[in-house]
Tab-separated table of C-alpha atoms in Angstrom:
chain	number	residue	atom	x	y	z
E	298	UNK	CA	78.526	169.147	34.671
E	299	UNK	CA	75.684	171.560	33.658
E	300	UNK	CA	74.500	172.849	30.966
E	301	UNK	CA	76.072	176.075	31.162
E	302	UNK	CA	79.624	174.500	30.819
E	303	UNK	CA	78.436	172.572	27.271
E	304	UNK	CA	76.972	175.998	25.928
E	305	UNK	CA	80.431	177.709	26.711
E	306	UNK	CA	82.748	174.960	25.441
E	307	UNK	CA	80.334	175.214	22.268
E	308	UNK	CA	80.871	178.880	22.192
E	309	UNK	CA	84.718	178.569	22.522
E	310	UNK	CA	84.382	176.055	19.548
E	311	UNK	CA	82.959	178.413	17.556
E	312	UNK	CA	84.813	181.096	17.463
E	313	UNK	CA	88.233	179.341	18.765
E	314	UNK	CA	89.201	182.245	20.703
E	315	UNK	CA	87.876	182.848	24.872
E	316	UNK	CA	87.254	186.389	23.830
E	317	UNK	CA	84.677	186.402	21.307
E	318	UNK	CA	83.459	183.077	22.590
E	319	UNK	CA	82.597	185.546	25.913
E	320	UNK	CA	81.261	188.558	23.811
E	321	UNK	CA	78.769	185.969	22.164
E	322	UNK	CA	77.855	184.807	25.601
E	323	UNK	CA	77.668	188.118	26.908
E	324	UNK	CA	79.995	187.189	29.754
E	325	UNK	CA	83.436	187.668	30.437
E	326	UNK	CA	86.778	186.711	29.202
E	327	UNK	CA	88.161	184.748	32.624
E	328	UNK	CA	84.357	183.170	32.877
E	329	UNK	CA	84.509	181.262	29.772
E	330	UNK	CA	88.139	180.271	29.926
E	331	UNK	CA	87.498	178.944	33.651
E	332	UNK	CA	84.872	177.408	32.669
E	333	UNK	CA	86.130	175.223	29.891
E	334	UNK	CA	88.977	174.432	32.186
E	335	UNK	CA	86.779	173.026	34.632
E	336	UNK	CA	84.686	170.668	32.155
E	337	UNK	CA	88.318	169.635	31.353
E	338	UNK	CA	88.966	168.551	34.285
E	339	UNK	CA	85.978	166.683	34.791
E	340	UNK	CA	86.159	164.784	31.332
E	341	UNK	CA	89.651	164.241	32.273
E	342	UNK	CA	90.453	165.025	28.985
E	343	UNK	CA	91.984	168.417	27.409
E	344	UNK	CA	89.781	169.787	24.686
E	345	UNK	CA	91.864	172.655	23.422
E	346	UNK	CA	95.117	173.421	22.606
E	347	UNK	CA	95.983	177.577	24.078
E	348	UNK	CA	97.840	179.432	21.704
E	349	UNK	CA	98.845	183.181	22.114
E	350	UNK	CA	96.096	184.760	20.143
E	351	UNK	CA	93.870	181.708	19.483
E	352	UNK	CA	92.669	178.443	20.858
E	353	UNK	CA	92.589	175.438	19.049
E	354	UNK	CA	90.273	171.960	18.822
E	355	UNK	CA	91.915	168.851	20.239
E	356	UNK	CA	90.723	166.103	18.433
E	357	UNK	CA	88.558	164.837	21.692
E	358	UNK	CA	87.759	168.388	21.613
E	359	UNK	CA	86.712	167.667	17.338
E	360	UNK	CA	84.759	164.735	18.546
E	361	UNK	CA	83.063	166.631	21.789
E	362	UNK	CA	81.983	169.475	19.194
E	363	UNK	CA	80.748	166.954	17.165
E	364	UNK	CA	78.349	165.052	19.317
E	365	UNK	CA	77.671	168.110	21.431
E	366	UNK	CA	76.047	169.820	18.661
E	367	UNK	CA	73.429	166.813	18.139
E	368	UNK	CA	72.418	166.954	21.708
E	369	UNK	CA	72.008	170.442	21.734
E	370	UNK	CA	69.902	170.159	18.664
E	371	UNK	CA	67.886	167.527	20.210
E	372	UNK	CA	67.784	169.203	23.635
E	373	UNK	CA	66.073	172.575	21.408
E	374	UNK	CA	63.580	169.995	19.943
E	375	UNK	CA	62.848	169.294	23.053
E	376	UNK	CA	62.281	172.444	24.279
E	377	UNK	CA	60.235	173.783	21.272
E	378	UNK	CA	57.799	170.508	21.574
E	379	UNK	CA	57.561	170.686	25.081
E	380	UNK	CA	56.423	174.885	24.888
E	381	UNK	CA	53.839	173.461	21.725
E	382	UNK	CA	52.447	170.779	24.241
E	383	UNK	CA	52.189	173.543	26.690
E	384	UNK	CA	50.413	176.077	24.995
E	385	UNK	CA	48.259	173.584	23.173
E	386	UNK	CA	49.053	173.704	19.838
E	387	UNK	CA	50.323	170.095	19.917
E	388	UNK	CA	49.850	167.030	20.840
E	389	UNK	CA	47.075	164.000	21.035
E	390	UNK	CA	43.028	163.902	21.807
E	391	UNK	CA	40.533	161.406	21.632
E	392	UNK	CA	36.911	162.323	20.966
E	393	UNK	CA	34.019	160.464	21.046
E	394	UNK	CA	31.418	161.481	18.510
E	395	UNK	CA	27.670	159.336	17.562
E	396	UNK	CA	26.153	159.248	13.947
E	397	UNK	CA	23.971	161.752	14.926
E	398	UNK	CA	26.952	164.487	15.640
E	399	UNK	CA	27.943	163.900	12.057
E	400	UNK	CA	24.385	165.884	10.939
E	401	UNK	CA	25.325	168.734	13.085
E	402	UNK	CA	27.795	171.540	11.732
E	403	UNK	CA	28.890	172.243	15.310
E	404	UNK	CA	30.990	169.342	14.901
E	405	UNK	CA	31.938	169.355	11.251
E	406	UNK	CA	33.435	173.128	11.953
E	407	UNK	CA	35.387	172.232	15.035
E	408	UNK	CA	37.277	169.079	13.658
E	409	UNK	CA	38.071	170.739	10.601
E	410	UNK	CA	38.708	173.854	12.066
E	411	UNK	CA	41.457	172.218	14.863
E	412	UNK	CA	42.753	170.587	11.411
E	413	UNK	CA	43.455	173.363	9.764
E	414	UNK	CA	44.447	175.568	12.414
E	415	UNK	CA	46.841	173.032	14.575
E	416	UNK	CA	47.864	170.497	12.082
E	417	UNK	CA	50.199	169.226	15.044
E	418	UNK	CA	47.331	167.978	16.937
E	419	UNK	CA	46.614	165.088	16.528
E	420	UNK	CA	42.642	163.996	16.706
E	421	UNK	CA	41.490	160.315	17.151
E	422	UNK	CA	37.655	160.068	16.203
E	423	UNK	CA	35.796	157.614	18.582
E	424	UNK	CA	32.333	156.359	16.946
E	425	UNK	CA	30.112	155.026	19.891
E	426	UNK	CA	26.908	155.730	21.315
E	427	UNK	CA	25.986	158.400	23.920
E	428	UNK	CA	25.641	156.337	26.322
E	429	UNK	CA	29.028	154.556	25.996
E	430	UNK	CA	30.800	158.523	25.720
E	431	UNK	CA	29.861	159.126	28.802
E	432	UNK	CA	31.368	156.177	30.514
E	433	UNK	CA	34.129	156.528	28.681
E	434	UNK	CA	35.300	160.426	29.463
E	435	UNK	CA	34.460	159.260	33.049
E	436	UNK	CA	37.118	156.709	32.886
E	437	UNK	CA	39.800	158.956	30.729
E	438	UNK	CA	39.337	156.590	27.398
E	439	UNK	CA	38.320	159.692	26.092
E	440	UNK	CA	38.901	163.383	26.661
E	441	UNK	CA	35.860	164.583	25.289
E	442	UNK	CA	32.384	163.379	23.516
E	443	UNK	CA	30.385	164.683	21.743
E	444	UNK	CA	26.846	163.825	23.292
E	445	UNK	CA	23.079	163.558	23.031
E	446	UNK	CA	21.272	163.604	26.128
E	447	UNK	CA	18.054	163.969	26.870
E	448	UNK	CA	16.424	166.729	29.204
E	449	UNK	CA	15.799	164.127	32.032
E	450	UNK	CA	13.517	166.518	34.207
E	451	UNK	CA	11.295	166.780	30.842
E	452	UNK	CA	11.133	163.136	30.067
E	453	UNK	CA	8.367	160.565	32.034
E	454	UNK	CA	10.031	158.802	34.823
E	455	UNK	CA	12.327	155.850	34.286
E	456	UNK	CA	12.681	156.326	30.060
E	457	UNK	CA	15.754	158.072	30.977
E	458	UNK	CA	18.758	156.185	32.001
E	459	UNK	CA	20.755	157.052	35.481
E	460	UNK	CA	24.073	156.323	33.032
E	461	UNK	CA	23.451	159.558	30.684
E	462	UNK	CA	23.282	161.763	33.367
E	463	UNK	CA	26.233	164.608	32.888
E	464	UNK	CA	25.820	165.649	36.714
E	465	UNK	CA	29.553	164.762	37.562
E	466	UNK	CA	31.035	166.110	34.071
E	467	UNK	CA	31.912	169.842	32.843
E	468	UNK	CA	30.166	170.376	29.943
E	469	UNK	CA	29.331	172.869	27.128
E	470	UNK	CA	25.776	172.796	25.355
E	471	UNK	CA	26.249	173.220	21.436
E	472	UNK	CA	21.977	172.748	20.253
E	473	UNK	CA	18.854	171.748	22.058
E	474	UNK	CA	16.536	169.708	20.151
E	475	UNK	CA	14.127	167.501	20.324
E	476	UNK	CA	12.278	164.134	19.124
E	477	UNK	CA	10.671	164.334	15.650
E	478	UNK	CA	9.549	161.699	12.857
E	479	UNK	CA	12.011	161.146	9.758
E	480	UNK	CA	10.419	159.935	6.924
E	481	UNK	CA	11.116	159.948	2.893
E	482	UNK	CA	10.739	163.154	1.145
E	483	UNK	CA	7.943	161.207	-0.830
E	484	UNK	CA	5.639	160.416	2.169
E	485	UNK	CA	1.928	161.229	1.838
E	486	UNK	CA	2.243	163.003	5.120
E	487	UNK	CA	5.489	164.976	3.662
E	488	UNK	CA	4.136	168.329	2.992
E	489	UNK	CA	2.530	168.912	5.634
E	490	UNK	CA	4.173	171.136	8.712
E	491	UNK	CA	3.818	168.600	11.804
E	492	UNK	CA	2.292	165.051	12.279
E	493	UNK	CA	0.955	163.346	15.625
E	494	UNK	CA	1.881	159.981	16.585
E	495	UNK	CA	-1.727	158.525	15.331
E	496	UNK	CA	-0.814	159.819	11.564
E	497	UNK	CA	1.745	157.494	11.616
E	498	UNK	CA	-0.039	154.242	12.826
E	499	UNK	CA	0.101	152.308	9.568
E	500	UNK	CA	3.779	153.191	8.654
E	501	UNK	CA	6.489	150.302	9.687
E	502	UNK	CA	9.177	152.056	12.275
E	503	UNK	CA	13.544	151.509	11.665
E	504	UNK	CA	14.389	151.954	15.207
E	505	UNK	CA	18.020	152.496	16.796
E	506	UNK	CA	19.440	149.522	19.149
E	507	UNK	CA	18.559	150.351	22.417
E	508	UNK	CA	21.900	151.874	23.491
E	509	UNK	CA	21.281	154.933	21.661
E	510	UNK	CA	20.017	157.822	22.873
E	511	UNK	CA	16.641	157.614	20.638
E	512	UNK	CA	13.369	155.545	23.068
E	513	UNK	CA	14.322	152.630	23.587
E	514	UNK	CA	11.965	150.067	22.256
E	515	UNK	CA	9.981	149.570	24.733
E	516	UNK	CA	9.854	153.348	25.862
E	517	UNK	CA	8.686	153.991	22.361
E	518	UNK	CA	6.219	151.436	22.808
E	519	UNK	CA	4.751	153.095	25.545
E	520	UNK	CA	5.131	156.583	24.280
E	521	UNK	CA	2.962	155.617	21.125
E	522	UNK	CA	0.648	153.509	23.255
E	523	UNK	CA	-0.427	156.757	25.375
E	524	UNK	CA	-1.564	158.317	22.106
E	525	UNK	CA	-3.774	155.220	21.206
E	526	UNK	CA	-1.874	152.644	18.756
E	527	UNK	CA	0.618	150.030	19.292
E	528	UNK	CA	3.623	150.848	16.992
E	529	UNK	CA	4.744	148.518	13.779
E	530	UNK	CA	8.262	148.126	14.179
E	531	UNK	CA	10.209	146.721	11.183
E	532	UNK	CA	13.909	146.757	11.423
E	533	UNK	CA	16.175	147.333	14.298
E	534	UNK	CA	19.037	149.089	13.583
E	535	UNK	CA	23.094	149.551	14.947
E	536	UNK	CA	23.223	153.215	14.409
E	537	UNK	CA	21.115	156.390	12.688
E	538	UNK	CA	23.213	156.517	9.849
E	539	UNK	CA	21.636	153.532	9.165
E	540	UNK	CA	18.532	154.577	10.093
E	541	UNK	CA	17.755	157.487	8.168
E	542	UNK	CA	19.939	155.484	5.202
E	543	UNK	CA	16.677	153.097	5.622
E	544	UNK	CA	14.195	155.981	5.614
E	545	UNK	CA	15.720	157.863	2.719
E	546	UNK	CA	15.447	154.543	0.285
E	547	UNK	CA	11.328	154.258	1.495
E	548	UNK	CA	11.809	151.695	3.613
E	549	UNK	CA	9.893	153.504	6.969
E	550	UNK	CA	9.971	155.645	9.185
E	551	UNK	CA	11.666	156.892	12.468
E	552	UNK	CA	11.547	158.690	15.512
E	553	UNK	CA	14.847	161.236	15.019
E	554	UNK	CA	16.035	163.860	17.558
E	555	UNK	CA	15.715	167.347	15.186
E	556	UNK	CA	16.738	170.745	15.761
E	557	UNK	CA	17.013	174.260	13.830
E	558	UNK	CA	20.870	173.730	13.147
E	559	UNK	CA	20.786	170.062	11.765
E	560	UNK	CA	20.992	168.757	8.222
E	561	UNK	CA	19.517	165.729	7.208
E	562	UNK	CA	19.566	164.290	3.330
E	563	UNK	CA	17.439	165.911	1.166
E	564	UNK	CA	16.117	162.595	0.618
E	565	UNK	CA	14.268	162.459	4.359
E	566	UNK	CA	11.982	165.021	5.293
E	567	UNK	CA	11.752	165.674	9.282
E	568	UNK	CA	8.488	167.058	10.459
E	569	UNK	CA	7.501	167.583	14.338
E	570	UNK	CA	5.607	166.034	16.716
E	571	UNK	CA	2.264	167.186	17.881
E	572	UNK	CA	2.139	166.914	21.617
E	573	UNK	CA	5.434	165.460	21.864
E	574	UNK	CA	8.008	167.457	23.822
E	575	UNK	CA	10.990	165.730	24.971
E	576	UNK	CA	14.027	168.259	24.596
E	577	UNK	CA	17.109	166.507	23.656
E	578	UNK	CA	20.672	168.464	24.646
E	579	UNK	CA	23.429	168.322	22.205
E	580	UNK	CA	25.717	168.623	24.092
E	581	UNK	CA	30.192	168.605	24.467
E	582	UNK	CA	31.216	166.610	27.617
E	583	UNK	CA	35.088	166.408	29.338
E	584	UNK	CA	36.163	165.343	33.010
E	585	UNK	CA	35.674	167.728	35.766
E	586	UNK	CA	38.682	169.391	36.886
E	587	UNK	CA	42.702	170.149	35.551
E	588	UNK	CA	42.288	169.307	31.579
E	589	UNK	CA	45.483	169.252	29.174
E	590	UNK	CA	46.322	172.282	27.359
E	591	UNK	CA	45.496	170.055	23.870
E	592	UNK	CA	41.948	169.307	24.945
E	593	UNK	CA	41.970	173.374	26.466
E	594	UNK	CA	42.762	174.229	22.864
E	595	UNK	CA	40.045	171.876	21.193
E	596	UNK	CA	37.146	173.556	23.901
E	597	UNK	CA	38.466	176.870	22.401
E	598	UNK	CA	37.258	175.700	19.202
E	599	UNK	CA	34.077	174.108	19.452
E	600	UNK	CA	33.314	177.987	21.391
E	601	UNK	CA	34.869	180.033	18.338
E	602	UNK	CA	32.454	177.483	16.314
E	603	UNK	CA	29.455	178.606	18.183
E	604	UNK	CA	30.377	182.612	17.920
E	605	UNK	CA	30.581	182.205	14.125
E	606	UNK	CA	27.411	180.140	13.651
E	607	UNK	CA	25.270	182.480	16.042
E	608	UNK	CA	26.896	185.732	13.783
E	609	UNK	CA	26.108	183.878	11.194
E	610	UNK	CA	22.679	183.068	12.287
E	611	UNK	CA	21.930	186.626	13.122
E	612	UNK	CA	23.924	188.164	9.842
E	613	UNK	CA	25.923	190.670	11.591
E	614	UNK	CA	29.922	190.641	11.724
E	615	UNK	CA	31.987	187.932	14.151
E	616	UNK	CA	33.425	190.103	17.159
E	617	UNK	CA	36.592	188.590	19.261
E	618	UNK	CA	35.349	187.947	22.665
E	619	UNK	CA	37.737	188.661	25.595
């Protein structure tokens, strides 16, 4: 049985007579009636009665129609979902994202850009660390992250991790930026345009865990020891929501990655570093190689997000880039 006899017994159904049944099909006469007699005789079973002019439903013919029609509408569903999947306009992602990517409107624009665009896709947000994305699109837990990683070639040896290395992933870079000091809008030190490391020797520090992509503690230990004071830390914390949460109430101070295209809370005030350069990459990574259509369709986006902001940046109209 194929599918070519079910479309022509619906046909016949239809109409109830082989002619038009064959017009609609855009076949002819003898094909559809020898066709129907064949499923016949495969079912066994005689689905309609022959008349002179017309044809009529048997009632296994009533019941055939009946169920037929379901599959066929299922069997379109199908089809239409499995095209949507294709193309990329349905279907299911998982992204990784940090605390940090919520500051940056690179990442605000794409998700609610895919949102509103393909409401069919469906996007799983992943909070975690850098340096657990990258692990993670490595092993296919996720199909993308959003990352931070720092400029390893830039950094002094051995304060950058062999883990957030990208080498072995396709990426696209959405910012660079690099390490600054947050602190509340009401610092002493607030107005002024940049600070070095020894301004800040009698503030306390809110550092992130050490599995973030900020110095770890140690590495900002001996970062701040080069410049001639030992650093006050106060409060570890999980995450930089939490961080610059901390700052923003007066609580201290912290070392922050910054760049042109971020927004922090009014509340914190983010000034550079004076002899600090340590260039931080924001930066979208997936796994090398064939990607689904979905995540194909999501890359699109965070691109069409960077075309806007840079015509935005440089106030002249968005052009559609072949």
């Amino acid at each position: 049985m194929e599918l070519r006899h079910l479309r022509y017994f619906l046909a016949a159904a239809e109409e109830l007579h082989f002619g038009r049944a064959a017009e609609t099909l855009c076949v002819t006469r003898p094909a559809v009636s020898q066709t129907v007699s064949d499923l016949e005789t495969e079912l066994g079973v005689k689905l309609f009665f022959r008349h002179a002019q017309k044809i009529t439903l048997t009632s296994a013919g009533e019941a055939f129609q009946r169920d037929l029609r379901i599959l066929m509408s299922d069997l379109g569903r199908a089809v239409e979902t499995t095209r949507r999947i294709g193309s990329g306009k349905t279907g299911n992602i998982n992204v990784g994202y940090g605390s940090l990517s919520l500051l940056h409107p690179a990442f605000r624009a794409t998700v609610k850009s895919v949102r509103r665009q393909y409401s069919e896709i469906d996007i799983s947000l992943h909070e975690m660390p850098s340096s657990r994305q990258i692990p993670a699109v490595r092993a296919g837990r996720l199909d993308a992250g959003f990352v931070y990683v720092p400029e390893g070639s830039a950094w002094p040896p051995g304060t950058v991790s062999d883990f957030m290395a990208i080498d072995d992933l396709d990426s696209l870079e959405l910012d660079l930026g690099g390490l600054a000091v947050a602190m509340p809008s009401d610092h002493p030190l607030a107005a002024q345009a940049a600070v070095r490391l020894q301004d800040l020797a009698n503030d306390g520090l809110i550092v992130v865990q050490r599995s973030n992509v900020t110095p770890r503690l140690t590495q900002l230990e001996t970062m701040c020891l080069a410049e001639g004071f030992s650093p006050r830390v106060i409060q570890e914390v999980g995450n930089i929501a939490t961080q610059v949460n901390l700052i923003s109430v007066g609580m201290g101070i912290g070392i922050v990655v910054n760049s042109p295209r971020m927004s922090y809370p009014d509340s914190v005030r983010i000034l550079p570093l004076i002899g600090v350069d340590l260039p931080v990459r924001f930066t979208l990574v997936w796994r090398r190689g064939a990607i689904e259509p979905t995540l194909a369709t999501f890359i699109e986006q965070v691109k069409d997000t960077l075309v806007e902001a840079e015509a935005m940046r440089m106030d002249r109209p968005v052009s559609v880039l072949s």
